[in-house]
Amino acid sequence: MRLGGILRSGDNTMNSSYALVRAWIVIMVWMLTCLVDADSKLYRYVNIDEQCGLNTNENVDITAPAGEVKVTVQQTSIDAVNCSLTLTAPAGKRISVFFEGVFYFPVPDCSYGSLTLRDPVTKQHLTPSQGVCGLIQESQPKPEWMTLYYTAFNKLEFVLHAKSTTLMGSIVFTMKYTTFTDTGGNCFRCADVEQKDVSVCIDKKLICDSTRNCFDGSDEDFRYTSNKSCSFKCAKGNQTISSEEVCNGINTCADGSDEHDDVCVPRKAEPFSTLSTVDIVVSIICAVILVILTIVCLYCYCCPPPPRRYRKAYKRAQKEARRARAAQASIDGQPARNAQQV
């Protein structure tokens, strides 16, 4: 009877251990989500691809303070390009956008096809009325229309149109957008070196993250952010340079470390680095908690504590064993006392 009770108690212990393991798995998944959630909160990526040939009109709500719109439409995949994309920021915000890198919209001229940026609230064209087109390499001088555009309200519309017979290649370009306010508050105000007629104040989490969010790059320049993490320290010596001078094809550091592949290749492969100092600290805390929970769960699984009923039975057995030893000692000692009396 006692053995059966102990076995049932052991089954309960195993069930408790399995429950701990299941809880550990759930917690681990949650912790991993905690570690990677920063990206979804800071940046939003939107793609325009072959679906643009289906006369699509897409609306995207953007709660992230920044992101990019990447357009890749292959020439042979569609009969015609005709689509629009509307970004909607939270109420009270405005949207700024600028071109990043190459711009390929290969048509004879913009009457055959173009990209147009519009403010759907005011119905005004932000780009020239005929749209923009052409082939602009990253190393080429930028035309006047490759500048900063911004809306008066919280909506921005991209409109693409072209006939496939007039396209001389694929449409490829990327635009970076940022939601901002011009009323100040707890935000970083771009230096506005080139734009004097608007005050762009962006989320402070976007500064010093190795990504240009201000059109003039002031969010990555310690001269404007007063944040030394924006600067780049050369590998040898105490030389420090601005982040704008890193990976620009010119050896600014005396040792040339600002143009080394181990610095520039990751930046080109992963242009959006979304971990701020706060994100890093939170990630470290989450990782430490995850390790502690793992150790506790493994210990409970491998060395489970005895259930309450088992502990009571064990204590009773110990008492009975002590009594038996005492009785045996008493019996063994009785002949010796009798001999002494004789």
Coordinates of C-alpha atoms in Angstrom, one line a residue:
M1 CA 0.0 0.0 0.0
R2 CA 2.8 2.4 0.9
L3 CA 4.7 1.4 -2.2
G4 CA 1.7 2.2 -4.4
G5 CA 1.4 5.6 -2.7
I6 CA 5.0 6.4 -3.4
L7 CA 4.7 5.4 -7.0
R8 CA 1.6 7.6 -7.5
S9 CA 3.6 10.4 -5.8
G10 CA 6.4 9.8 -8.3
D11 CA 3.9 10.1 -11.2
N12 CA 2.7 13.4 -9.8
T13 CA 6.3 14.6 -9.6
M14 CA 6.9 13.6 -13.3
N15 CA 3.7 15.4 -14.3
S16 CA 4.9 18.5 -12.4
S17 CA 8.3 18.3 -14.2
Y18 CA 6.6 18.1 -17.6
A19 CA 4.5 21.1 -16.7
L20 CA 7.6 23.1 -15.8
V21 CA 9.2 22.1 -19.1
R22 CA 6.1 23.2 -21.1
A23 CA 6.1 26.5 -19.2
W24 CA 9.8 26.9 -19.9
I25 CA 9.2 26.5 -23.7
V26 CA 6.4 29.1 -23.6
I27 CA 8.6 31.5 -21.7
M28 CA 11.5 30.9 -24.1
V29 CA 9.4 31.7 -27.1
W30 CA 8.2 34.9 -25.4
M31 CA 11.7 35.9 -24.5
L32 CA 12.9 35.4 -28.1
T33 CA 10.0 37.6 -29.2
C34 CA 11.2 40.1 -26.8
L35 CA 14.7 40.0 -28.3
V36 CA 13.6 40.6 -31.9
D37 CA 10.6 42.9 -31.4
A38 CA 12.7 46.1 -31.7
D39 CA 12.9 45.8 -35.4
S40 CA 9.1 45.7 -35.9
K41 CA 8.6 48.8 -33.7
L42 CA 11.3 51.0 -35.2
Y43 CA 11.2 50.2 -38.9
R44 CA 8.6 49.1 -41.4
Y45 CA 9.5 47.7 -44.8
V46 CA 7.1 47.9 -47.8
N47 CA 7.7 46.3 -51.1
I48 CA 6.2 47.1 -54.5
D49 CA 6.8 44.2 -57.0
E50 CA 5.1 42.4 -59.9
Q51 CA 1.7 42.9 -58.3
C52 CA 2.0 46.5 -59.6
G53 CA 0.8 45.2 -62.9
L54 CA -2.7 44.4 -61.6
N55 CA -3.9 48.0 -61.1
T56 CA -3.5 47.6 -57.4
N57 CA -4.2 50.4 -54.9
E58 CA -2.7 49.4 -51.5
N59 CA -3.0 51.2 -48.2
V60 CA -0.5 50.6 -45.5
D61 CA -0.7 51.9 -41.9
I62 CA 2.7 52.7 -40.5
T63 CA 3.1 52.9 -36.8
A64 CA 6.9 52.6 -36.9
P65 CA 8.7 55.9 -37.0
A66 CA 10.8 55.0 -40.1
G67 CA 11.2 52.5 -42.8
E68 CA 11.7 52.1 -46.5
V69 CA 9.7 51.5 -49.7
K70 CA 11.5 49.2 -52.1
V71 CA 10.4 48.9 -55.7
T72 CA 11.5 46.0 -57.8
V73 CA 9.4 45.4 -61.0
Q74 CA 10.9 43.2 -63.6
Q75 CA 10.5 44.2 -67.2
T76 CA 9.2 40.9 -68.5
S77 CA 6.9 40.0 -65.6
I78 CA 4.0 42.3 -66.5
D79 CA 2.3 43.9 -69.4
A80 CA 2.0 47.3 -67.9
V81 CA 2.9 49.1 -64.7
N82 CA -0.1 50.8 -63.0
C83 CA -0.4 50.9 -59.2
S84 CA -0.4 53.1 -56.2
L85 CA 0.6 52.8 -52.6
T86 CA -0.6 55.0 -49.8
L87 CA 1.2 55.3 -46.5
T88 CA -0.8 56.5 -43.5
A89 CA 1.0 57.6 -40.3
P90 CA -0.6 58.2 -36.9
A91 CA -2.7 61.3 -36.6
G92 CA -0.7 64.5 -36.0
K93 CA 2.4 63.1 -37.8
R94 CA 3.8 64.1 -41.2
I95 CA 5.9 61.9 -43.6
S96 CA 9.2 62.8 -45.1
V97 CA 10.8 60.7 -47.9
F98 CA 13.9 60.7 -50.0
F99 CA 15.7 58.5 -52.5
E100 CA 18.4 56.1 -51.4
G101 CA 21.0 54.7 -53.8
V102 CA 20.4 54.0 -57.4
F103 CA 17.2 54.9 -59.3
Y104 CA 16.2 52.9 -62.4
F105 CA 13.0 53.8 -64.2
P106 CA 14.2 53.2 -67.8
V107 CA 11.8 54.9 -70.2
P108 CA 12.6 57.2 -73.2
D109 CA 11.1 60.1 -71.2
C110 CA 8.6 60.7 -68.4
S111 CA 5.6 60.9 -70.7
Y112 CA 6.0 57.1 -71.3
G113 CA 6.1 56.3 -67.6
S114 CA 7.1 57.7 -64.3
L115 CA 6.9 57.8 -60.5
T116 CA 4.8 60.5 -58.8
L117 CA 4.6 61.4 -55.2
R118 CA 1.4 63.0 -54.0
D119 CA -0.1 64.3 -50.8
P120 CA -3.6 62.7 -51.0
V121 CA -5.0 65.1 -48.4
T122 CA -4.1 68.3 -50.2
K123 CA -4.1 66.6 -53.7
Q124 CA -0.8 68.3 -54.4
H125 CA 2.1 66.7 -56.4
L126 CA 5.3 66.6 -54.4
T127 CA 7.5 65.6 -57.4
P128 CA 7.3 67.5 -60.7
S129 CA 3.9 67.2 -62.3
Q130 CA 5.1 64.9 -65.1
G131 CA 6.7 62.6 -62.5
V132 CA 10.3 61.4 -62.4
C133 CA 12.1 58.8 -64.4
G134 CA 15.6 57.9 -65.7
L135 CA 18.7 56.0 -64.8
I136 CA 20.7 57.5 -61.9
Q137 CA 23.7 55.6 -60.6
E138 CA 24.7 56.0 -56.9
S139 CA 28.0 57.6 -57.9
Q140 CA 26.5 60.1 -60.3
P141 CA 25.5 63.7 -59.4
K142 CA 21.9 63.7 -58.2
P143 CA 19.3 65.7 -60.2
E144 CA 17.3 68.4 -58.4
W145 CA 14.3 66.1 -58.0
M146 CA 16.2 63.6 -55.9
T147 CA 15.7 65.7 -52.8
L148 CA 13.6 65.6 -49.6
Y149 CA 9.8 65.5 -50.0
Y150 CA 7.4 65.8 -47.1
T151 CA 3.6 65.9 -46.7
A152 CA 1.4 68.5 -45.0
F153 CA -0.6 65.8 -43.2
N154 CA -0.2 62.1 -42.3
K155 CA -0.6 60.5 -45.8
L156 CA 1.8 59.9 -48.7
E157 CA 0.9 58.3 -52.0
F158 CA 3.3 56.6 -54.5
V159 CA 1.9 56.3 -58.1
L160 CA 3.7 54.2 -60.7
H161 CA 2.7 53.9 -64.3
A162 CA 4.3 52.8 -67.6
K163 CA 3.7 50.7 -70.6
S164 CA 5.7 47.5 -70.9
T165 CA 6.5 48.2 -74.5
T166 CA 8.3 51.4 -73.5
L167 CA 10.3 50.0 -70.6
M168 CA 13.9 49.4 -71.4
G169 CA 14.7 47.4 -68.3
S170 CA 13.4 46.7 -64.8
I171 CA 12.2 49.4 -62.4
V172 CA 14.4 49.4 -59.3
F173 CA 14.7 52.0 -56.6
T174 CA 14.4 52.5 -52.8
M175 CA 13.0 55.4 -50.8
K176 CA 13.4 56.0 -47.1
Y177 CA 10.6 57.5 -45.2
T178 CA 10.3 59.0 -41.7
T179 CA 7.3 60.1 -39.7
F180 CA 7.9 63.4 -38.0
T181 CA 6.4 66.4 -36.3
D182 CA 7.2 70.0 -36.7
T183 CA 5.9 71.1 -33.4
G184 CA 8.8 70.0 -31.3
G185 CA 8.5 67.9 -28.2
N186 CA 10.5 64.8 -27.2
C187 CA 12.2 64.3 -30.5
F188 CA 15.4 65.0 -32.4
R189 CA 15.3 68.0 -34.8
C190 CA 17.2 67.4 -38.0
A191 CA 19.8 70.0 -38.8
D192 CA 18.0 70.9 -42.0
V193 CA 21.1 72.0 -43.8
E194 CA 19.5 71.8 -47.2
Q195 CA 15.8 72.2 -46.3
K196 CA 15.1 75.6 -44.6
D197 CA 11.3 75.7 -45.0
V198 CA 10.3 72.8 -42.8
S199 CA 11.4 71.6 -39.3
V200 CA 11.7 67.8 -39.3
C201 CA 11.7 66.4 -35.7
I202 CA 12.1 62.6 -35.7
D203 CA 11.9 59.9 -33.0
K204 CA 15.0 60.0 -30.7
K205 CA 15.3 56.2 -31.0
L206 CA 16.4 56.8 -34.7
I207 CA 19.6 58.7 -33.9
C208 CA 23.0 57.0 -33.9
D209 CA 21.7 53.7 -35.3
S210 CA 23.9 53.7 -38.4
T211 CA 21.0 54.6 -40.6
R212 CA 20.5 58.0 -42.2
N213 CA 16.9 59.0 -41.3
C214 CA 17.4 62.8 -41.7
F215 CA 18.0 63.8 -45.3
D216 CA 21.1 65.7 -44.3
G217 CA 22.4 62.8 -42.1
S218 CA 22.5 64.9 -39.0
D219 CA 20.9 62.1 -37.0
E220 CA 24.1 60.1 -37.4
D221 CA 26.5 63.0 -36.8
F222 CA 27.7 63.6 -33.3
R223 CA 28.2 67.3 -34.0
Y224 CA 24.4 67.6 -34.0
T225 CA 23.3 64.7 -31.7
S226 CA 25.8 65.4 -28.9
N227 CA 26.1 61.7 -28.8
K228 CA 29.6 60.3 -29.1
S229 CA 28.3 56.9 -30.2
C230 CA 27.6 58.6 -33.5
S231 CA 31.3 59.0 -34.1
F232 CA 33.7 56.3 -35.5
K233 CA 36.9 55.5 -33.6
C234 CA 39.8 54.4 -35.8
A235 CA 41.3 51.1 -35.1
K236 CA 44.7 52.5 -34.1
G237 CA 45.4 55.5 -32.0
N238 CA 42.8 57.9 -30.7
Q239 CA 41.6 59.3 -34.0
T240 CA 37.8 59.8 -34.2
I241 CA 35.8 60.7 -37.3
S242 CA 32.2 61.5 -38.2
S243 CA 30.1 58.6 -39.3
E244 CA 29.5 60.4 -42.6
E245 CA 33.2 59.8 -43.4
V246 CA 32.9 56.0 -42.9
C247 CA 32.6 53.7 -45.9
N248 CA 32.6 56.7 -48.4
G249 CA 35.5 55.4 -50.5
I250 CA 38.1 57.7 -48.9
N251 CA 40.5 56.7 -46.2
T252 CA 39.9 59.3 -43.5
C253 CA 41.5 57.3 -40.7
A254 CA 45.3 57.2 -40.9
D255 CA 45.2 53.4 -40.7
G256 CA 42.4 53.2 -43.3
S257 CA 40.1 51.3 -40.9
D258 CA 37.1 53.4 -41.8
E259 CA 37.1 51.7 -45.2
H260 CA 37.8 48.1 -44.2
D261 CA 35.5 45.3 -45.5
D262 CA 34.7 44.1 -41.9
V263 CA 33.2 47.6 -41.3
C264 CA 31.6 48.4 -44.6
V265 CA 30.3 45.0 -45.8
P266 CA 27.9 44.5 -42.8
R267 CA 26.6 48.1 -43.3
K268 CA 25.8 47.4 -46.9
A269 CA 24.3 44.0 -46.2
E270 CA 22.3 45.2 -43.2
P271 CA 21.6 48.9 -43.7
F272 CA 19.0 49.0 -40.9
S273 CA 20.5 48.5 -37.5
T274 CA 17.6 48.9 -35.1
L275 CA 19.2 48.2 -31.7
S276 CA 19.5 51.3 -29.6
T277 CA 21.3 51.4 -26.3
V278 CA 18.0 50.8 -24.5
D279 CA 17.2 47.8 -26.8
I280 CA 20.7 46.3 -26.1
V281 CA 20.2 46.6 -22.3
V282 CA 16.7 45.1 -22.5
S283 CA 18.0 42.3 -24.7
I284 CA 20.8 41.5 -22.2
I285 CA 18.3 41.4 -19.3
C286 CA 16.0 39.2 -21.3
A287 CA 18.8 36.8 -22.1
V288 CA 20.0 36.6 -18.4
I289 CA 16.4 35.8 -17.3
L290 CA 16.1 33.2 -20.0
V291 CA 19.3 31.5 -18.8
I292 CA 18.2 31.5 -15.2
L293 CA 14.8 30.0 -16.1
T294 CA 16.5 27.3 -18.2
I295 CA 18.7 26.3 -15.3
V296 CA 15.8 26.2 -12.9
C297 CA 13.7 24.1 -15.2
L298 CA 16.5 21.7 -16.0
Y299 CA 17.2 21.3 -12.2
C300 CA 13.5 20.7 -11.5
Y301 CA 13.2 18.2 -14.3
C302 CA 16.4 16.2 -13.4
C303 CA 16.2 16.5 -9.6
P304 CA 12.5 17.0 -8.8
P305 CA 11.7 17.6 -5.1
P306 CA 9.7 14.8 -3.4
P307 CA 6.0 15.3 -3.1
R308 CA 4.5 16.0 0.3
R309 CA 3.1 12.6 0.8
Y310 CA 6.4 11.0 0.0
R311 CA 8.2 13.2 2.5
K312 CA 5.7 12.2 5.3
A313 CA 6.2 8.5 4.5
Y314 CA 9.9 9.0 4.5
K315 CA 9.8 10.6 7.9
R316 CA 7.7 7.9 9.3
A317 CA 10.1 5.3 7.9
Q318 CA 13.0 7.1 9.5
K319 CA 11.2 7.2 12.9
E320 CA 10.4 3.4 12.6
A321 CA 14.0 2.7 11.7
R322 CA 15.3 4.6 14.7
R323 CA 12.8 2.8 17.0
A324 CA 13.9 -0.6 15.5
R325 CA 17.6 0.2 16.1
A326 CA 16.8 1.4 19.6
A327 CA 14.9 -1.8 20.3
Q328 CA 17.6 -4.0 18.9
A329 CA 20.2 -2.1 20.9
S330 CA 18.1 -2.7 24.0
I331 CA 17.8 -6.5 23.3
D332 CA 21.6 -6.8 22.5
G333 CA 22.5 -4.9 25.7
Q334 CA 20.2 -7.1 28.0
P335 CA 22.5 -10.2 28.1
A336 CA 25.5 -8.1 28.8
R337 CA 23.9 -6.5 31.8
N338 CA 22.7 -10.0 33.1
A339 CA 26.4 -11.3 32.8
Q340 CA 27.6 -8.3 34.8
Q341 CA 25.0 -9.0 37.6
V342 CA 26.2 -12.6 37.8

